[in-house]
Tab-separated table of C-alpha atoms in Angstrom:
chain	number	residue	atom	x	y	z
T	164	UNK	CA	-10.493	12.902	-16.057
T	165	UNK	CA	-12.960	10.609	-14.913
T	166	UNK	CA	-16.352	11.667	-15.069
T	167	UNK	CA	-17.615	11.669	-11.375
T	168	UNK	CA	-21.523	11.195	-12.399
T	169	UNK	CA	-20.525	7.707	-13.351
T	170	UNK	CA	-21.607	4.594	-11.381
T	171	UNK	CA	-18.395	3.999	-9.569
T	172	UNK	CA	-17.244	0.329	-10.948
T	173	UNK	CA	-14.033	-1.917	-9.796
T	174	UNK	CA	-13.043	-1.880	-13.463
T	175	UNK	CA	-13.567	2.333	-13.279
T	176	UNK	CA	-11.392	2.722	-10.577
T	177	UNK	CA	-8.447	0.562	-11.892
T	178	UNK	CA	-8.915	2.991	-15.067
T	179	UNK	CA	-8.334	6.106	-12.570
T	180	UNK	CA	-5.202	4.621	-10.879
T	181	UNK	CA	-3.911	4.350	-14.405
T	182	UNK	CA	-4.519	7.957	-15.093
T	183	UNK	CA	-2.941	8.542	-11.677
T	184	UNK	CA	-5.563	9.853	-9.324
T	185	UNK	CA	-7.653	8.050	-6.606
T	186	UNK	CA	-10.620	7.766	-4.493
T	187	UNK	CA	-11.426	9.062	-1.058
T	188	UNK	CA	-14.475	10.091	1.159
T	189	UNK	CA	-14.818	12.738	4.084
T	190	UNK	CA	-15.211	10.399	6.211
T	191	UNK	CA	-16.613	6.563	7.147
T	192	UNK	CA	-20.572	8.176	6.535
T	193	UNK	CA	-20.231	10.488	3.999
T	194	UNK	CA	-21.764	8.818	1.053
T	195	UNK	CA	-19.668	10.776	-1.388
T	196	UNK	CA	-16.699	9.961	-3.127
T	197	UNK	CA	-13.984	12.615	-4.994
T	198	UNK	CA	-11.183	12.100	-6.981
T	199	UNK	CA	-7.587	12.941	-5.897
T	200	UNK	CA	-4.502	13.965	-8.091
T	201	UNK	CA	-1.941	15.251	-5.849
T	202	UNK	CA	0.342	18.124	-6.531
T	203	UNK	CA	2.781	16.599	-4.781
T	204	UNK	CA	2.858	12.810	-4.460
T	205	UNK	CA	4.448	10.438	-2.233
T	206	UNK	CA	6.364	7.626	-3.456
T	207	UNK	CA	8.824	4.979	-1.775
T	208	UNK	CA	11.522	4.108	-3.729
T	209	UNK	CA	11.637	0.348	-3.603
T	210	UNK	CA	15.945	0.770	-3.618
T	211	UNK	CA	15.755	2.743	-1.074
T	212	UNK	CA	13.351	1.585	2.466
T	213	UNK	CA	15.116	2.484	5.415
T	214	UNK	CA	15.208	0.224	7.941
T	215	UNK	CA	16.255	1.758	11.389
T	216	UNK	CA	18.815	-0.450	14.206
T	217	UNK	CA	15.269	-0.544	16.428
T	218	UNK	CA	13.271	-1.844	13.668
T	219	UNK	CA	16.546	-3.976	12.436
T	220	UNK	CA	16.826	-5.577	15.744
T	221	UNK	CA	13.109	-6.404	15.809
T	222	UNK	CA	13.152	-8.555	12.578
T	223	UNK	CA	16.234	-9.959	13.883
T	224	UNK	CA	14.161	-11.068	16.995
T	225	UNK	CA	11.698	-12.220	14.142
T	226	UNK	CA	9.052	-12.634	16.525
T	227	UNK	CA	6.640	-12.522	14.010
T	228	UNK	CA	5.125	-14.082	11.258
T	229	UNK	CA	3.837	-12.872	8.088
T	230	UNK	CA	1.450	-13.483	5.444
T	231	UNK	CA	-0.382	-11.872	2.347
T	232	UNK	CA	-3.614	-12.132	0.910
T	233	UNK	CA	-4.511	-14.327	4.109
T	234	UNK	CA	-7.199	-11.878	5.717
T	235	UNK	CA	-7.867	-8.615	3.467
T	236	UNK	CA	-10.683	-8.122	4.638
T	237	UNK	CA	-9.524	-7.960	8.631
T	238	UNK	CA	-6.738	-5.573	7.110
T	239	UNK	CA	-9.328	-3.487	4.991
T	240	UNK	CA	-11.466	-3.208	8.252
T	241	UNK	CA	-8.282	-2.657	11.025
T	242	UNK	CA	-7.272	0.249	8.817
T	243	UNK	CA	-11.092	1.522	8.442
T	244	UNK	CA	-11.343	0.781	12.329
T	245	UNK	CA	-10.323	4.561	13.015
T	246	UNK	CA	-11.426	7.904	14.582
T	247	UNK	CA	-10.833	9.297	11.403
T	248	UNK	CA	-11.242	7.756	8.035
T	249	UNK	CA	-11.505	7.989	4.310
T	250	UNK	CA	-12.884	4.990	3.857
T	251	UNK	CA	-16.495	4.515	3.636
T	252	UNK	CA	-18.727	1.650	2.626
T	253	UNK	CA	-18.441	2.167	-0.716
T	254	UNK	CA	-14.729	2.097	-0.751
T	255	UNK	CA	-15.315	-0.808	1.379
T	256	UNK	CA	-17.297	-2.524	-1.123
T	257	UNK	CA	-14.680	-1.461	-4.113
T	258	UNK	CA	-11.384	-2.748	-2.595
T	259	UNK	CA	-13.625	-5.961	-1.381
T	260	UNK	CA	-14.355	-6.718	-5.289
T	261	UNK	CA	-10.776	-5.778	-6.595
T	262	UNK	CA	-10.015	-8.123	-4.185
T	263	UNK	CA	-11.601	-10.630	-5.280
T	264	UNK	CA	-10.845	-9.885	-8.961
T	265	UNK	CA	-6.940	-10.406	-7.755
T	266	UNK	CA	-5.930	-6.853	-7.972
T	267	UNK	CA	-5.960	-5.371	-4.454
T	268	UNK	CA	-3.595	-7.247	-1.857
T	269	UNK	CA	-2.879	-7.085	1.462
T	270	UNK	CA	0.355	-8.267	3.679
T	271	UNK	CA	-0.137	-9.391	7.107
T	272	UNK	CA	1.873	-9.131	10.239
T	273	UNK	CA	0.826	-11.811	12.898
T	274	UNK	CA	1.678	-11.795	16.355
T	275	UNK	CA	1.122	-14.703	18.963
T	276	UNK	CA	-1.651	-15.632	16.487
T	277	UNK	CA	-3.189	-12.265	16.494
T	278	UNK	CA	-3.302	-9.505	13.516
T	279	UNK	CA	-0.447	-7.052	14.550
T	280	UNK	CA	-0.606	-5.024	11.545
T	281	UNK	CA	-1.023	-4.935	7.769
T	282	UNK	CA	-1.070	-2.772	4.496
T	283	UNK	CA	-2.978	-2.858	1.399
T	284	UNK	CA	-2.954	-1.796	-2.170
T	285	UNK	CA	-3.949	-2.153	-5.719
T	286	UNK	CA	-1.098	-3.632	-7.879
T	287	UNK	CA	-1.103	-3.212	-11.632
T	288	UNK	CA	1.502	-3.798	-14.152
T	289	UNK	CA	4.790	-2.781	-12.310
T	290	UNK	CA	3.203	-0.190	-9.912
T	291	UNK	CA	1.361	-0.550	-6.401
T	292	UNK	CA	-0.542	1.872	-5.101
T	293	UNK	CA	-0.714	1.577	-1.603
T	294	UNK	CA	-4.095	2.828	0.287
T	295	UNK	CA	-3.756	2.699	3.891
T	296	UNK	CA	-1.496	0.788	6.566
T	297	UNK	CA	-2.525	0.064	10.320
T	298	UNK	CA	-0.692	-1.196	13.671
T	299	UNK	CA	-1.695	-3.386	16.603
T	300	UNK	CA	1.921	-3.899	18.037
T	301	UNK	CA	4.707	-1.678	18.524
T	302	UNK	CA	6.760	-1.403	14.597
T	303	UNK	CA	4.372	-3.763	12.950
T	304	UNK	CA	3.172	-1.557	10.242
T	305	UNK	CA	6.512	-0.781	9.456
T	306	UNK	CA	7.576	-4.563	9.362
T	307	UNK	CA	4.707	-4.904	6.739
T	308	UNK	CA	6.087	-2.016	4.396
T	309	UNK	CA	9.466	-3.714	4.534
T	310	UNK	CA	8.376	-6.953	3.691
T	311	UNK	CA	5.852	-5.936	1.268
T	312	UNK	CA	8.984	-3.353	-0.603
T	313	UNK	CA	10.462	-6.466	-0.351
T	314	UNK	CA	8.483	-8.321	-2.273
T	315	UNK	CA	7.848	-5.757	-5.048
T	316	UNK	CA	11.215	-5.315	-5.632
T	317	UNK	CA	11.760	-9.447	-6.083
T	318	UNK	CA	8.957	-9.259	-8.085
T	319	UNK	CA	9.918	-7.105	-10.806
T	320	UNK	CA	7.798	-3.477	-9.857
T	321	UNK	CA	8.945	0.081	-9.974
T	322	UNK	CA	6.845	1.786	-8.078
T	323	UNK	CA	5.496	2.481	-4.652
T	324	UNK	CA	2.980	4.968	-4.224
T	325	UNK	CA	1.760	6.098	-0.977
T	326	UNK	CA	-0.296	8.657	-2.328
T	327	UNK	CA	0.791	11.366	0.673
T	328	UNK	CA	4.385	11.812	2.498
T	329	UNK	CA	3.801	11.395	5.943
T	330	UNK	CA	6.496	12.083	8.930
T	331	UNK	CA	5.636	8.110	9.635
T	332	UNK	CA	6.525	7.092	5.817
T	333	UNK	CA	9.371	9.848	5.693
T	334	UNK	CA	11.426	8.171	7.898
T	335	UNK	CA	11.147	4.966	6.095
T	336	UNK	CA	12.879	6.644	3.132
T	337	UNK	CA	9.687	7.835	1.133
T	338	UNK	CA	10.028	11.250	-1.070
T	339	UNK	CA	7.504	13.616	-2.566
T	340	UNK	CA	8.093	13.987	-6.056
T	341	UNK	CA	6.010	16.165	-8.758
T	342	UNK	CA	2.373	15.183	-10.617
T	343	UNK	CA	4.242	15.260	-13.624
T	344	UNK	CA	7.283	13.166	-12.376
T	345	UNK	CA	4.627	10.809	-10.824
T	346	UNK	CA	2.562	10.591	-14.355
T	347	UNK	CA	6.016	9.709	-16.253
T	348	UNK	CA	7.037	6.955	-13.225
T	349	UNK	CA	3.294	5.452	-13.919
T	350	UNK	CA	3.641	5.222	-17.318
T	351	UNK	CA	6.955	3.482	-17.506
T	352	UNK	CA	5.716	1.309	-13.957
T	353	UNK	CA	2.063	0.225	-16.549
T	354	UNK	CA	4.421	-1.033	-19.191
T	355	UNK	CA	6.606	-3.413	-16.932
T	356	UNK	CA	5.653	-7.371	-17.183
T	357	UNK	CA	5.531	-7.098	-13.297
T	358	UNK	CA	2.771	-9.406	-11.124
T	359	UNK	CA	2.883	-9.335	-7.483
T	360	UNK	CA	2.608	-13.635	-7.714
T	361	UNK	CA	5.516	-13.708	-9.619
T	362	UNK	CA	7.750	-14.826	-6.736
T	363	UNK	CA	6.485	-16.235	-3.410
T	364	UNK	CA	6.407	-14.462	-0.528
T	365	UNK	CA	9.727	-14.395	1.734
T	366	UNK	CA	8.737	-15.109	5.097
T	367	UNK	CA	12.230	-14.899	6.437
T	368	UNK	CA	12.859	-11.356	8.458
T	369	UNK	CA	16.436	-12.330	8.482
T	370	UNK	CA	16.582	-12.114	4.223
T	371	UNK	CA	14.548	-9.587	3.823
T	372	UNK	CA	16.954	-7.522	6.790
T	373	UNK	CA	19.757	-8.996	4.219
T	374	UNK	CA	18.807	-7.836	0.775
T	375	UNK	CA	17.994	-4.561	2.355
T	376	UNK	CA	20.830	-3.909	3.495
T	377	UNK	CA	22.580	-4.926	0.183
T	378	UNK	CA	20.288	-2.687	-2.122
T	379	UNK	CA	20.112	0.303	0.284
């Protein structure tokens, strides 16, 4: 375990999602930040995103366009941009730096030139962890997680952590599994040769709707 008296450092925190646990604050002005290591943990299985007819006919419309690593930061602050949030200003800061280090990514949905919705995560080896999603327009956070599972799977990663199972990510086909099932996933996802530039990004709702539908 990390020692929590240390100065909190980019390069510390990739060490802690490597030994599987994460950061969060209280809330946007609490000061403080704790470690997390879930007894339970969310995960969604890259083989298996469910995409439902609504959302199918929606990328079909493909009335949308979408992006990654274009805006982090107006990601980073949409999903910070809450009544309630974990992140605080020096979580802020953190992902900012990752960021810029090329380890935390974001993917962008854009609608009639406006930010619609986005996620964002911290990718390393063949495992993302994703931090937080949010949504402008109707579906467009879920549009990001299928183009983003997309992308990991065309890019060679196992794993998709969401941290927590939420009714939200449920019905997108994500599963709580066990710490210790989580730890052994990690461990084989660290090992892969995966990087998230390793294709380009398929801007294409129609093929992304197709190889769903053909690894599903």
């Amino acid at each position: 375990m990390i020692d929590p008296a240390l100065h909190l450092t980019p390069e510390l925190l990739l060490k802690a999602y490597a030994a599987g646990i994460f950061p969060m604050s209280e809330n946007r002005n609490d000061p403080e930040i704790f470690w997390v290591d879930p007894r339970r943990r969310g995960v969604l299985p890259l083989n298996g995103f469910h995409i439902s007819r609504s959302l199918a006919r929606r990328m079909r419309q493909a009335a949308y366009s979408v992006t990654m690593d274009a805006d982090f930061a107006g990601v980073l602050n949409a999903c910070a941009d809450r009544e309630e949030t974990w992140i605080n200003a020096e979580i802020h800061r953190l992902y900012m730096e990752l960021h810029h280090m090329g380890t935390a990514h974001s993917l962008e949905i854009w609608q009639d030139g406006a930010l619609a919705g986005g996620v964002y995560g911290v990718a390393l080896g063949g495992a993302f962890f994703g931090e937080s999603m949010f949504s402008r327009r109707t579906d467009a956070s879920k549009l990001a997680l299928a183009h983003l599972t997309d992308h990991l799977r065309r890019c060679g990663f196992s794993l998709f952590d969401t941290q927590f199972i939420t009714p939200h990510l449920a019905s997108l086909g994500a599963v709580e599994i066990s710490r210790s099932d989580y730890h052994a996933r990690l461990r084989e996802a660290l090992d892969l040769p995966a990087s998230i530039t390793a294709q380009p990004l398929c801007a294409s709702p129609h093929s992304v709707l197709q190889r769903n539908t053909q690894t599903s």
